[in-house]
Tab-separated table of C-alpha atoms in Angstrom:
chain	number	residue	atom	x	y	z
A	7	MET	CA	-44.450	16.593	67.032
A	8	THR	CA	-42.454	15.672	64.240
A	9	CYS	CA	-41.392	17.328	61.275
A	10	GLN	CA	-39.120	16.326	58.254
A	11	TYR	CA	-36.887	18.514	55.898
A	12	SER	CA	-35.149	18.012	52.827
A	13	LEU	CA	-32.632	20.132	50.697
A	14	LEU	CA	-34.655	20.823	47.155
A	15	GLN	CA	-31.855	20.337	44.943
A	16	GLN	CA	-34.236	20.550	41.617
A	17	GLU	CA	-35.213	23.941	42.965
A	18	ALA	CA	-33.403	27.162	42.479
A	19	LEU	CA	-33.907	30.875	42.949
A	20	LEU	CA	-33.552	33.454	40.027
A	21	HIS	CA	-32.635	36.601	41.799
A	22	ILE	CA	-34.036	40.031	40.771
A	23	GLU	CA	-32.580	43.193	42.441
A	24	GLY	CA	-32.916	46.950	42.001
A	25	PRO	CA	-35.614	49.491	42.462
A	26	ASP	CA	-37.333	48.761	39.274
A	27	SER	CA	-37.913	44.881	39.858
A	28	LEU	CA	-41.268	45.008	41.074
A	29	THR	CA	-42.272	47.320	38.248
A	30	PHE	CA	-40.485	44.891	35.679
A	31	LEU	CA	-42.236	41.863	36.920
A	32	GLN	CA	-45.573	43.454	37.264
A	33	GLY	CA	-45.262	43.858	33.607
A	34	GLN	CA	-43.868	40.645	32.620
A	35	THR	CA	-45.784	38.216	34.774
A	36	THR	CA	-49.224	36.934	35.982
A	37	CYS	CA	-48.861	38.032	39.309
A	38	ASP	CA	-49.798	41.317	41.018
A	39	THR	CA	-46.827	42.392	42.447
A	40	ARG	CA	-48.239	45.161	44.257
A	41	ASN	CA	-49.548	42.628	46.701
A	42	LEU	CA	-46.054	41.484	47.349
A	43	ASP	CA	-44.278	42.517	50.725
A	44	PRO	CA	-41.935	41.091	53.208
A	45	GLU	CA	-44.806	38.750	54.853
A	46	ARG	CA	-46.487	37.673	51.483
A	47	ALA	CA	-45.022	35.332	48.634
A	48	LEU	CA	-47.048	35.272	45.317
A	49	THR	CA	-47.272	32.608	42.749
A	50	GLY	CA	-47.061	33.476	39.167
A	51	ILE	CA	-46.526	32.325	35.735
A	52	TYR	CA	-44.034	33.957	33.024
A	53	CYS	CA	-45.282	33.754	29.458
A	54	THR	CA	-43.929	34.617	25.841
A	55	PRO	CA	-46.038	37.598	24.183
A	56	GLN	CA	-47.528	34.726	22.528
A	57	GLY	CA	-48.718	32.826	25.674
A	58	ARG	CA	-46.381	30.205	25.861
A	59	VAL	CA	-45.628	29.591	29.391
A	60	VAL	CA	-41.875	30.061	30.161
A	61	CYS	CA	-41.990	29.163	33.802
A	62	ASP	CA	-44.016	29.264	36.909
A	63	PHE	CA	-42.758	30.377	39.985
A	64	LEU	CA	-43.118	31.568	43.707
A	65	LEU	CA	-41.954	35.095	44.138
A	66	SER	CA	-40.454	36.073	47.590
A	67	GLN	CA	-38.815	39.159	49.021
A	68	LEU	CA	-35.161	38.632	50.355
A	69	ALA	CA	-34.583	42.053	50.988
A	70	GLU	CA	-35.211	45.654	50.170
A	71	ASP	CA	-35.250	45.666	46.120
A	72	HIS	CA	-34.008	42.113	46.144
A	73	TYR	CA	-36.465	39.373	45.012
A	74	ALA	CA	-36.119	35.636	44.329
A	75	LEU	CA	-38.360	33.640	41.827
A	76	ARG	CA	-38.279	30.173	43.161
A	77	MET	CA	-38.581	27.636	40.013
A	78	ARG	CA	-37.180	24.437	38.761
A	79	ARG	CA	-33.559	24.367	38.749
A	80	ASN	CA	-33.340	23.209	35.065
A	81	ILE	CA	-35.269	26.269	33.986
A	82	ARG	CA	-33.708	28.898	35.528
A	83	ALA	CA	-30.995	29.593	32.958
A	84	SER	CA	-33.593	29.700	30.238
A	85	SER	CA	-36.170	31.578	31.957
A	86	SER	CA	-33.481	34.402	33.067
A	87	ALA	CA	-32.319	34.512	29.145
A	88	THR	CA	-35.926	34.954	28.236
A	89	PHE	CA	-36.394	37.927	30.956
A	90	GLY	CA	-33.082	39.152	29.999
A	91	LYS	CA	-34.476	40.174	26.791
A	92	TYR	CA	-37.063	42.797	28.385
A	93	ILE	CA	-35.187	43.594	31.667
A	94	ILE	CA	-32.567	45.618	29.808
A	95	PHE	CA	-35.153	48.703	29.752
A	96	SER	CA	-35.420	48.759	33.718
A	97	LYS	CA	-33.157	49.753	36.663
A	98	ALA	CA	-33.317	45.942	37.604
A	99	GLU	CA	-30.634	43.206	37.307
A	100	LEU	CA	-31.273	39.462	36.692
A	101	ASP	CA	-28.731	36.979	38.575
A	102	ASP	CA	-29.324	32.984	37.638
A	103	GLN	CA	-25.668	32.179	38.644
A	104	ARG	CA	-26.097	32.617	42.397
A	105	ASP	CA	-26.143	29.475	44.558
A	106	ASP	CA	-25.543	30.792	47.686
A	107	TRP	CA	-29.323	30.618	48.764
A	108	GLN	CA	-30.503	27.175	49.031
A	109	VAL	CA	-34.010	25.762	49.074
A	110	VAL	CA	-35.313	23.430	51.733
A	111	ALA	CA	-38.598	21.936	52.388
A	112	CYS	CA	-39.924	21.357	56.021
A	113	TRP	CA	-43.036	19.733	56.670
A	114	GLY	CA	-45.002	17.551	59.281
A	115	PRO	CA	-47.519	18.455	62.266
A	116	GLY	CA	-44.118	19.687	64.239
A	117	ALA	CA	-42.932	21.874	61.457
A	118	ALA	CA	-44.023	25.154	62.511
A	119	PRO	CA	-42.759	25.095	65.885
A	120	VAL	CA	-39.183	24.048	65.141
A	121	LEU	CA	-38.995	26.605	62.474
A	122	CYS	CA	-40.046	29.061	65.473
A	123	GLU	CA	-37.310	27.543	67.684
A	124	ILE	CA	-34.738	28.068	65.174
A	125	PHE	CA	-35.776	30.993	63.553
A	126	GLY	CA	-37.582	32.726	65.954
A	127	ILE	CA	-40.832	32.985	63.754
A	128	ALA	CA	-42.881	31.105	61.383
A	129	PRO	CA	-45.456	32.207	58.754
A	130	THR	CA	-49.002	31.318	60.063
A	131	THR	CA	-50.912	31.760	56.525
A	132	ARG	CA	-50.806	30.389	53.071
A	133	PHE	CA	-48.261	31.746	51.078
A	134	GLY	CA	-47.588	33.872	54.060
A	135	ALA	CA	-43.813	34.790	54.613
A	136	CYS	CA	-41.073	36.109	57.141
A	137	ALA	CA	-37.730	36.841	56.689
A	138	GLY	CA	-34.601	37.412	58.940
A	139	ASP	CA	-31.011	38.421	57.498
A	140	ASP	CA	-30.254	35.089	55.917
A	141	PHE	CA	-33.548	33.348	55.723
A	142	VAL	CA	-36.860	33.588	54.033
A	143	LEU	CA	-39.971	31.231	55.290
A	144	VAL	CA	-43.060	30.668	53.309
A	145	GLN	CA	-45.692	28.562	54.447
A	146	VAL	CA	-47.228	26.617	51.154
A	147	ASP	CA	-50.169	25.046	52.643
A	148	GLU	CA	-53.478	25.868	54.623
A	149	GLY	CA	-52.920	23.841	57.299
A	150	GLY	CA	-49.429	25.213	58.336
A	151	GLN	CA	-47.581	21.828	58.027
A	152	GLN	CA	-45.576	22.858	54.759
A	153	PHE	CA	-42.997	25.140	54.415
A	154	GLU	CA	-40.339	26.288	52.083
A	155	CYS	CA	-36.987	27.749	53.414
A	156	TYR	CA	-34.693	29.937	51.563
A	157	LEU	CA	-31.359	29.772	53.343
A	158	ASP	CA	-28.463	32.157	52.826
């Protein structure tokens, strides 16, 4: 079984940390953050009050009270600025300057076994997630052959 991988340099993580992070995102985005946990990622969209799409994202939990929105790198700063107008009322902080976490794609019929060999675990459902001290893995397809890996 084979798999391939690639560093997704065009993707980046917008970090949000603090006890009010999910409450803030619940009020600002299209996803129901009550369904987010360390074993499930969520897709979502952030719109202005007028309904204009600011960004689409994949939301994952990196640690307790630490979340990441994976989005295109070229809109991370502008998305952070738009979120920043409203987050000042929450016990949460945005960080769009962190590049210590890298986004890597891993795909192919051998992807899940290879990830299990490297990390000791791999998600088994679409948008299923699993995490360790310095990684988060998200399965992004139904067949278990496409994964996003967030590596610290």
